[in-house]
Coordinates of C-alpha atoms in Angstrom, one line a residue:
Chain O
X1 CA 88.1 112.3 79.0
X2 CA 86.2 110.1 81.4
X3 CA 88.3 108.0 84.0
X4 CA 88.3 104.8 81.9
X5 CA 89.2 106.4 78.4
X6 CA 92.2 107.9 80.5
X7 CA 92.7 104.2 82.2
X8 CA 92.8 103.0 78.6
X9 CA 94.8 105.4 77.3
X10 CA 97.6 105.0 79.8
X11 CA 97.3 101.2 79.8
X12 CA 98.1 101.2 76.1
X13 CA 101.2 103.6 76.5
X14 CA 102.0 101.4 79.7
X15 CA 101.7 97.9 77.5
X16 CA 103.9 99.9 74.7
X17 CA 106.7 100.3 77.1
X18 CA 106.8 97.1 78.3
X19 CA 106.6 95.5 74.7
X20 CA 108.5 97.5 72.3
X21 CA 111.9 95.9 72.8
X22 CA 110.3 92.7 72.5
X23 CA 108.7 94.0 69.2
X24 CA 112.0 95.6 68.3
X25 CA 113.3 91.9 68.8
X26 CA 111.3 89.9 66.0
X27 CA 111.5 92.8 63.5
X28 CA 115.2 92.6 63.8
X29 CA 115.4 89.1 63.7
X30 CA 113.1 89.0 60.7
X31 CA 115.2 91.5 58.9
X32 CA 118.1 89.5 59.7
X33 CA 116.7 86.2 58.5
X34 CA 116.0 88.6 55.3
X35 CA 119.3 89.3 53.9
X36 CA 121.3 86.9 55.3
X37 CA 121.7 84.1 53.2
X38 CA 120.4 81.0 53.8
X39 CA 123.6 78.9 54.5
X40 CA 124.4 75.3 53.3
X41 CA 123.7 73.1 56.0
X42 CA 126.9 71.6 56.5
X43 CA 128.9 75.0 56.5
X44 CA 128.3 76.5 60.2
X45 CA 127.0 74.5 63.1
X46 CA 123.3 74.3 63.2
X47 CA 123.0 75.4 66.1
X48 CA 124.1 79.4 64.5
X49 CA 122.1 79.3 61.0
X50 CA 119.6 81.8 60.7
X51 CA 116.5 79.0 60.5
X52 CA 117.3 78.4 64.2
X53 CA 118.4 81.9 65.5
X54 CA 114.8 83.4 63.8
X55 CA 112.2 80.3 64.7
X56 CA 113.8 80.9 68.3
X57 CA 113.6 84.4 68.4
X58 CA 110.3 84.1 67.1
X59 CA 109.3 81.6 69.3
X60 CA 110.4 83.3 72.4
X61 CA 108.6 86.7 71.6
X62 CA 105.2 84.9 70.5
X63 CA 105.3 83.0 73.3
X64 CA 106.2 85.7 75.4
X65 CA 102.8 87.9 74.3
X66 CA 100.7 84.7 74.0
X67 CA 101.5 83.3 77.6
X68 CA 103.9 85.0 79.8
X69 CA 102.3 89.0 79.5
X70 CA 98.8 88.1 80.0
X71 CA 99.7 85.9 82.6
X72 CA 102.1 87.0 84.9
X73 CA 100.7 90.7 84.0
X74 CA 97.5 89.6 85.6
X75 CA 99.0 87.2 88.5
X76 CA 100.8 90.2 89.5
X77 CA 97.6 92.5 89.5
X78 CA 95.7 90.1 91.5
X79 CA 98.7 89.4 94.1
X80 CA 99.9 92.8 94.7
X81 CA 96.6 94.6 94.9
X82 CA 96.5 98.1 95.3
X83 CA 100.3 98.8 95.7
X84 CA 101.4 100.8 92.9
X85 CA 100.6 104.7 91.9
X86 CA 98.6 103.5 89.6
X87 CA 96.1 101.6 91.6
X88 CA 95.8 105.1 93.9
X89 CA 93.1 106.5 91.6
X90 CA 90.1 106.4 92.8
X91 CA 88.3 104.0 90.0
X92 CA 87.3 100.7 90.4
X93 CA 89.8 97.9 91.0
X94 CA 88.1 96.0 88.4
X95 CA 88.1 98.7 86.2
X96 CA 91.7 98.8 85.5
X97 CA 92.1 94.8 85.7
X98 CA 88.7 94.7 83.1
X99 CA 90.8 97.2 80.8
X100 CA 94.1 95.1 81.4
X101 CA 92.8 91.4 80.4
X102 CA 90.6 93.1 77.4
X103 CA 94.3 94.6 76.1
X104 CA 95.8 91.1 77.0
X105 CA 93.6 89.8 74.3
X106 CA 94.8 92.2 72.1
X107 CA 98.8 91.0 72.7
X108 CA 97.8 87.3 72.6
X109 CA 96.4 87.9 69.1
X110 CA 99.6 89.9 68.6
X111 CA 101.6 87.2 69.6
X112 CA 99.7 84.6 67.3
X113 CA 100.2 87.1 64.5
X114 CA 103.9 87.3 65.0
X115 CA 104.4 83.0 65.6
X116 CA 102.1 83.1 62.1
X117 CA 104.9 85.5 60.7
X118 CA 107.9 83.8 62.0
X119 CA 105.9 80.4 60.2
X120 CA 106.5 83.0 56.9
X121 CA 109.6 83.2 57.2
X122 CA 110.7 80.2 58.0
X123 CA 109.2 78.9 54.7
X124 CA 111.9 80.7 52.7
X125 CA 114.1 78.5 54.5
X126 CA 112.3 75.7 53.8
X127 CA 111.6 76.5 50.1
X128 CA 115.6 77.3 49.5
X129 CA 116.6 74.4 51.3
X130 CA 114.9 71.4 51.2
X131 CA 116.8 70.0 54.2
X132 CA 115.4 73.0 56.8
X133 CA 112.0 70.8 55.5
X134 CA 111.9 68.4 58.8
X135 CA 112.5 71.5 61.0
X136 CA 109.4 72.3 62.0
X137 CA 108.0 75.6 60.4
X138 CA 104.3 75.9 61.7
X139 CA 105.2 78.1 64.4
X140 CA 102.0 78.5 66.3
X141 CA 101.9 74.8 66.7
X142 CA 105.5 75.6 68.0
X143 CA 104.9 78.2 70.6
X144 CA 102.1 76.2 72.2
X145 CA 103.0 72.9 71.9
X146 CA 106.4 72.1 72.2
X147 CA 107.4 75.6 73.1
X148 CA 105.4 75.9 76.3
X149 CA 108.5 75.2 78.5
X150 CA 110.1 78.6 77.8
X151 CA 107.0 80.7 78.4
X152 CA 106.5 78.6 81.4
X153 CA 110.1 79.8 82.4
X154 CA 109.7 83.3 81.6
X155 CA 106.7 83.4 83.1
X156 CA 108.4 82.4 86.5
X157 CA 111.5 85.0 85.9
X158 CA 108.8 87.9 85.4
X159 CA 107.3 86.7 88.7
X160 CA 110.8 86.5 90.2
X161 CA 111.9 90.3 89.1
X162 CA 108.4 92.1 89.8
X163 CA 106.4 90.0 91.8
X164 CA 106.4 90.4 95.6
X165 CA 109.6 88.8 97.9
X166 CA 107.3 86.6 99.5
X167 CA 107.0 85.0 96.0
X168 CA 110.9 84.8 95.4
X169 CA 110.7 81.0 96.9
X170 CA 107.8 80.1 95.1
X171 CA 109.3 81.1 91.7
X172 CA 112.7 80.2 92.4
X173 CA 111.4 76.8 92.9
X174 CA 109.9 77.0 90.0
X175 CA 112.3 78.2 87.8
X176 CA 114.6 75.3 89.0
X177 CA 112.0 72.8 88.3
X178 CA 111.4 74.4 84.6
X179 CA 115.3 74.3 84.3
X180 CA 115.4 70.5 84.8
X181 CA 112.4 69.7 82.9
X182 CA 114.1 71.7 80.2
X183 CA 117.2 70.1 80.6
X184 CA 115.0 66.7 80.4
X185 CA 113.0 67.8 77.3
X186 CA 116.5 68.4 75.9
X187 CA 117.7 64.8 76.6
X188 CA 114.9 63.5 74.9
X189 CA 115.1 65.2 72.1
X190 CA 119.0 64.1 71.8
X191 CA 118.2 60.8 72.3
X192 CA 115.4 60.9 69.6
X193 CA 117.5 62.3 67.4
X194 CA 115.4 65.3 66.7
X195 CA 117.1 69.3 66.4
X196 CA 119.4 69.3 69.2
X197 CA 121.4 71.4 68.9
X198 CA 117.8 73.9 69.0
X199 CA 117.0 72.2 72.3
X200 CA 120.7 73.2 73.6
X201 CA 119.9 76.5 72.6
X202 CA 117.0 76.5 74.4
X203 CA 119.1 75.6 77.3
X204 CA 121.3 77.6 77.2
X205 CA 118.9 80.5 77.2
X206 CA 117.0 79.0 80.0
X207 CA 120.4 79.3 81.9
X208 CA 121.0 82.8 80.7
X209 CA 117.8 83.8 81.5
X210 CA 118.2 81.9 85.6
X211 CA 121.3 84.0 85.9
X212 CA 119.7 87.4 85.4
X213 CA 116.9 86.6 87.4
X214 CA 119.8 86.0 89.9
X215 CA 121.1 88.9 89.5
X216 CA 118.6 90.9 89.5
X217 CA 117.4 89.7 92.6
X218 CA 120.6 90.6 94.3
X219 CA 120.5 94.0 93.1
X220 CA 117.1 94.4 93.8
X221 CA 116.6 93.4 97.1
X222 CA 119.9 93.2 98.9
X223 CA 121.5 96.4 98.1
Chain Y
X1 CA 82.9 124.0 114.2
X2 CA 84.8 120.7 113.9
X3 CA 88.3 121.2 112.7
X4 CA 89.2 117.4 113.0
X5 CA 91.2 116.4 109.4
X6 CA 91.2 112.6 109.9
X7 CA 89.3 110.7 112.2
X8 CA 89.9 107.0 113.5
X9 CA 87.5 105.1 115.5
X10 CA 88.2 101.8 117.3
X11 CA 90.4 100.8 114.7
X12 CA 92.4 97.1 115.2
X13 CA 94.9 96.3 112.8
X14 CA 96.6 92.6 113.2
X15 CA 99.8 91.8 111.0
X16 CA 100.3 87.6 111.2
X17 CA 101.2 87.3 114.8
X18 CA 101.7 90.9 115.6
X19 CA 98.4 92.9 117.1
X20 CA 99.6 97.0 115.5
X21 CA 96.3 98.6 117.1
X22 CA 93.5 97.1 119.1
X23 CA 90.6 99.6 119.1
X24 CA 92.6 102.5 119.0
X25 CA 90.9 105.8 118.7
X26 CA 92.6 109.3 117.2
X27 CA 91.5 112.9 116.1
X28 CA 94.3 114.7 114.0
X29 CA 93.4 118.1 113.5
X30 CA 92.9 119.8 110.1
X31 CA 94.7 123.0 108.5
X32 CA 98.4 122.4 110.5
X33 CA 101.3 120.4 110.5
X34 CA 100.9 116.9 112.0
X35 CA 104.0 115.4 113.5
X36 CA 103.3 111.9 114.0
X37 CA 106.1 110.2 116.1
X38 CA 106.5 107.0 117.4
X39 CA 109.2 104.1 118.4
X40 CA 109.9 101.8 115.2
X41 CA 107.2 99.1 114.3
X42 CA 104.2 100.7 116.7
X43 CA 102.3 101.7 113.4
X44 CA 102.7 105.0 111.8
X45 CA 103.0 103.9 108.6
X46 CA 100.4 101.6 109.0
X47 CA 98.1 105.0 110.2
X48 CA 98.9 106.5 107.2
X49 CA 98.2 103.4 105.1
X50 CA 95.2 103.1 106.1
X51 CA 94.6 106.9 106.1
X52 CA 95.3 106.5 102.0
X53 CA 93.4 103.5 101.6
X54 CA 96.2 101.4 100.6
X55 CA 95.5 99.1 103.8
X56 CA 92.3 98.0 105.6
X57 CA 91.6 98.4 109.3
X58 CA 90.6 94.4 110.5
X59 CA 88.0 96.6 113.0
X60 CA 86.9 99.6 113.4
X61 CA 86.5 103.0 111.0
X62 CA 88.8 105.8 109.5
X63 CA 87.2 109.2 108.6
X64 CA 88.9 111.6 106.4
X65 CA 86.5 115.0 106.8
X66 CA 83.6 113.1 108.1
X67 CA 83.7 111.0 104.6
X68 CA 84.4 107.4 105.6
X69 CA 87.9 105.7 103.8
X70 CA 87.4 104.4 100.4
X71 CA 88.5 104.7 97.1
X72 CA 86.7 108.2 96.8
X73 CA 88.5 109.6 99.7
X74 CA 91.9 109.1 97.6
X75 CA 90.8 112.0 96.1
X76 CA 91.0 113.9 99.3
X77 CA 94.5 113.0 100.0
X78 CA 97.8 112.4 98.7
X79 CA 100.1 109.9 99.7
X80 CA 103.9 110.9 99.2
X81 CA 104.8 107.8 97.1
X82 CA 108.0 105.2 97.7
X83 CA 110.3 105.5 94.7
X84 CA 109.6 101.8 93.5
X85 CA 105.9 102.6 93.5
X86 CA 106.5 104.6 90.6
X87 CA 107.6 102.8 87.5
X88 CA 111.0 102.5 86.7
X89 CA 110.2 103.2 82.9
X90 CA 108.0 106.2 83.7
X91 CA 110.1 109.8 82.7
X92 CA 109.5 112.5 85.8
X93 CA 107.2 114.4 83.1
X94 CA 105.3 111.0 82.2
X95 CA 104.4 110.6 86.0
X96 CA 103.5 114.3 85.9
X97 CA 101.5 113.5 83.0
X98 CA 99.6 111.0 84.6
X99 CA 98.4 112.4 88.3
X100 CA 97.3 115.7 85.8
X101 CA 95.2 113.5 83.9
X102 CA 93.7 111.3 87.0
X103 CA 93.1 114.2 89.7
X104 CA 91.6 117.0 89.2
X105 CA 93.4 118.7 91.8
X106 CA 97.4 118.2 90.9
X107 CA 98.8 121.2 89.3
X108 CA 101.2 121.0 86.8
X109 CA 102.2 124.9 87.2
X110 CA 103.4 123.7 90.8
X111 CA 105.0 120.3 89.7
X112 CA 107.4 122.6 87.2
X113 CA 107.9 125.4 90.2
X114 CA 108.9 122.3 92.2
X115 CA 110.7 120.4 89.9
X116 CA 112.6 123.9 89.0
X117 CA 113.3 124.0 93.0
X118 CA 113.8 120.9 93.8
X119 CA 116.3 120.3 90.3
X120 CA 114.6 117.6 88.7
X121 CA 115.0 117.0 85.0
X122 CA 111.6 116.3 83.9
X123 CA 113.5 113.8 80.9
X124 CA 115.2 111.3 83.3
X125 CA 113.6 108.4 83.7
X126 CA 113.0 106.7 87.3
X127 CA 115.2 103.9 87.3
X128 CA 118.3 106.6 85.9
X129 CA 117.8 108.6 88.8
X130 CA 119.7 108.6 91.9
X131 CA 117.8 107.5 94.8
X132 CA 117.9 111.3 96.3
X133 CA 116.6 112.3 93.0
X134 CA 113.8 109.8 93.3
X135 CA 112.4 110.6 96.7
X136 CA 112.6 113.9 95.4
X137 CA 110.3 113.4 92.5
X138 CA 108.2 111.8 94.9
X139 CA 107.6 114.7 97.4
X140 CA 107.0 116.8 94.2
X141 CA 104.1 114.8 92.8
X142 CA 102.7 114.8 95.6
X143 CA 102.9 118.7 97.2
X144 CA 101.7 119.0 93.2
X145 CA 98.4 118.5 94.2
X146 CA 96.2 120.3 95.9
X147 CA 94.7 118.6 98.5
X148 CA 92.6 118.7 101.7
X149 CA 95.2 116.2 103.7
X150 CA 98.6 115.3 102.8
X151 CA 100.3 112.4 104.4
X152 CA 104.6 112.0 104.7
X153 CA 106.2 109.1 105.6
X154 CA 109.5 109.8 106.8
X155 CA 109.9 112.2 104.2
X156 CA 113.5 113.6 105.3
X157 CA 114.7 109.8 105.0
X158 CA 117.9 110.2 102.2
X159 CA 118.1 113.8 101.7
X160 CA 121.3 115.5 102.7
X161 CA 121.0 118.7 105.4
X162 CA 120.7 121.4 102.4
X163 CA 117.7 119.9 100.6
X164 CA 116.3 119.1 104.0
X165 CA 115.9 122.7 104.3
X166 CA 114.4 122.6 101.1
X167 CA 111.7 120.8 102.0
X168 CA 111.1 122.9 104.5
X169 CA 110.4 125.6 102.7
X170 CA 108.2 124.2 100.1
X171 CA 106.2 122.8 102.5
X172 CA 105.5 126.9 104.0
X173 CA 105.4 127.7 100.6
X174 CA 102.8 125.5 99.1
X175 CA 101.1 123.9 101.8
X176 CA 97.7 126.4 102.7
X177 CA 96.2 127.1 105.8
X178 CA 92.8 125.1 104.8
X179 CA 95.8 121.8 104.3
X180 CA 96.7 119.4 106.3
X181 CA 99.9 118.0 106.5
X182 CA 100.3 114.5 108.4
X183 CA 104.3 113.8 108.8
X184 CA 105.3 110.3 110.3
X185 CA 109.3 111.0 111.6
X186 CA 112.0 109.8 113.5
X187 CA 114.1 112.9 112.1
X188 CA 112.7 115.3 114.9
X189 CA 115.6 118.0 114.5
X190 CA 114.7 118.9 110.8
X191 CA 110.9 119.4 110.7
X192 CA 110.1 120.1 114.9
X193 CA 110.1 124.0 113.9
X194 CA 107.3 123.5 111.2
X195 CA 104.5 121.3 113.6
X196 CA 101.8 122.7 114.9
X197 CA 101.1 119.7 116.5
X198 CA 102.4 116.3 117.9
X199 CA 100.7 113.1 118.1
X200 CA 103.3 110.6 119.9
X201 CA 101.5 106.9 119.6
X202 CA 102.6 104.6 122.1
X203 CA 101.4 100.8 122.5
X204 CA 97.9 101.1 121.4
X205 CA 98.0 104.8 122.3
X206 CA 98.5 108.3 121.2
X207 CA 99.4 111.4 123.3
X208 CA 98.5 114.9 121.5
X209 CA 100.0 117.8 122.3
X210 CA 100.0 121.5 120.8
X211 CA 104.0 122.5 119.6
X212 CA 103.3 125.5 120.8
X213 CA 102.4 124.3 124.5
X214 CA 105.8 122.1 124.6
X215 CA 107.7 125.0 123.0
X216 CA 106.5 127.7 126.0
X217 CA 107.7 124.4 128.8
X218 CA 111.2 125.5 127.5
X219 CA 111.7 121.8 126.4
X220 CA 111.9 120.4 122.6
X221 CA 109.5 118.3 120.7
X222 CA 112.6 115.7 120.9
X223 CA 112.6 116.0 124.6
X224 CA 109.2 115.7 125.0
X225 CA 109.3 113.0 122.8
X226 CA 111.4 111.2 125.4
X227 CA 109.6 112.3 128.2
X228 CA 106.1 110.3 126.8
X229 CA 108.1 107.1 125.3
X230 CA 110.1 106.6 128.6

């Protein structure tokens, strides 16, 4: 093997490990969205029913490959230079970041594949339930239109936990600033009157998400 | 015949504010053991850095066997990593995996003697292991490979006294008399009996001196050490 079938190689199995629990994520969530019932809307909170829990999870992950990967995968690159192991071999820089934004292209299409899937899905809801109708079920248009905020935010919290320290006030900043114009998006979506309880979800995870960033920040670099 | 490992000529290194070297010139001999000593922040991991490749001199040139430092040169030496270097998701045998595939020179026979030695479980995954553990893997992948210049950055830093003396003697064991070994310390006591020779760098200078020579004065590298720092 030449040095860039083994730079491929290794990228793939590098990329695997990085993605399988997100992959792990949507195929549980689709299985769950499978057998569980669809429940009547007026039963459990909306905020719980499966429609929401699976065009979330779905959302996040898509978004996740289509945005946040690619991105922050290659911000990081570019920033950090040669500074791990696996920029010691002697190969071209642009070698390994020509191998790395080829394979992002191949997780962005991913990504688009799985928002397409969870759009699937979510018509089962939509055929069973006439009512899940005004939820919005083309998913793609989800991810990248209304659900750029959390990317956005993840995007941030992957700089936070494996980007440089000198980046830690630059994404902390950040992240603050993608928590309030969450919290805002949120507002105006209770004030139009449109899902939101979905939009407190998204909050919520947006918090969940700030503390582990938090926390991992401690552990990482004050210990 | 020139026996002269690395080379660095006029080399001037400038962090922000903070002038490290300004045209600073340094032989370090090949086929020994380098102890490179220093007060904290005058730039011995910066030399070794730049040595590796992993940091460019603002000025001036580094040689490594008359070949001048590049990304072909990392082939000539190995760099004993940092833990967090290495990813946390990588197994110890995954890491092995990869420095067999990318240089020709690591040998995997030696990474499981050393890993036997050195009681590493090849399963355990980096972030699982105890930061002992780590550095441990780390020495191993890089006395794994077989090459002309290896370069230690405070490599005792973490072990406790028994495995200190285990590094000790894996280094007599697998390091070869064509080798170099370049060791950046402050922990003179556990590795002064395996130089060959000393390189003490003071501001924007280095004094060499042959263990040997210090060892007939009757005095210790550490008090020799003291003697040149003041």
């Amino acid at each position: 093997m030449n040095t860039l079938t083994k730079t491929i190689k290794w990228e793939i199995w590098y990329y695997w490990m990085h993605l399988r629990y997100w992959l792990a994520g949507v195929v549980l969530a689709g299985a769950i969205s499978q057998i569980l019932p669809v429940p009547a809307y007026t039963d459990i909170p909306f905020a719980f029913a499966p429609v929401v829990v699976v065009n979330i999870a779905f959302s996040i992950v898509s978004g996740y490959f289509i945005f946040v990967f690619p991105v922050a995968g290659m911000l990081v690159d570019i920033s950090s230079g040669y500074e791990r192991f696996d920029r010691l071999v002697n190969r071209p820089f642009g070698m390994l970041l020509g191998v790395r934004m080829l394979l992002s292209v191949v997780v962005i299409l991913l990504g688009m594949g799985i928002a397409t899937a969870g759009e699937t899905l979510m018509m089962r809801f939509a055929t069973e339930n006439t009512s899940f109708m005004t939820f919005n079920t083309n998913g793609l248009t989800t991810v990248i239109s209304s659900g750029f905020l959390l990317p956005v935010a993840a995007l941030f919290g992957y700089m936070l936990v494996f980007a440089k320290r000198a980046y830690l006030g630059t994404a902390l900043t950040a992240w603050a600033g993608a928590v309030i114009a969450g919290i805002g998006v949120c507002a105006l979506m209770l004030i139009n009157g449109h899902i939101p309880e979905g939009g407190v979800l998204i909050a919520v995870v947006f918090a969940a998400a700030l503390a582990w960033c938090i926390r991992t920040y401690n552990t990482k670099f004050e210990s | 015949m020139d026996n002269t490992a690395v080379s660095i000529r006029g080399v001037s290194k400038r962090f922000k504010r903070h002038q490290v070297f300004d045209n600073f010139s340094l032989d370090l001999p090949g086929g020994c053991v380098v102890g490179v000593l220093g007060e904290n922040g005058i730039g011995k991991t910066t030399i070794l850095r730049m040595i590796a490749g992993l940091s460019a001199p603002d000025a001036g040139q580094i040689f490594i066997q008359d070949k001048a430092v590049s990304r072909h040169t990392r082939d000539l030496v190995s760099l004993m990593l940092e833990p967090e270097q290495i990813g946390p998701y990588m197994k110890v045998s995954d890491a092995i995996a990869y420095n067999g595939d990318f240089y020709v020179d690591f040998s995997r026979d030696i990474a499981a003697q050393l890993c036997a030695d050195f009681g590493i479980d090849t399963g355990a995954r980096m972030d699982e292991m105890s930061a002992g553990m780590k550095e441990r893997a780390c020495l191993m992948l890089c006395l794994a490979r077989r090459a002309k210049v290896y370069l230690l950055d405070e490599p005792m830093a973490g072990f406790d006294p028994k495995f200190k003396r285990e590094i000790v003697k894996a280094i007599l064991a697998y390091v070869e008399p064509w080798q170099t070994l370049i060791i950046s310390t402050h922990l003179l006591r556990d590795l002064d009996a395996i130089f060959d020779e000393v390189v003490i760098i003071t501001r924007n200078a280095a004094t060499s001196a042959k263990a040997d020579d210090i060892r007939d004065k009757g005095i210790s590298i550490e008090d020799y050490y003291m003697e040149v720092v003041g």
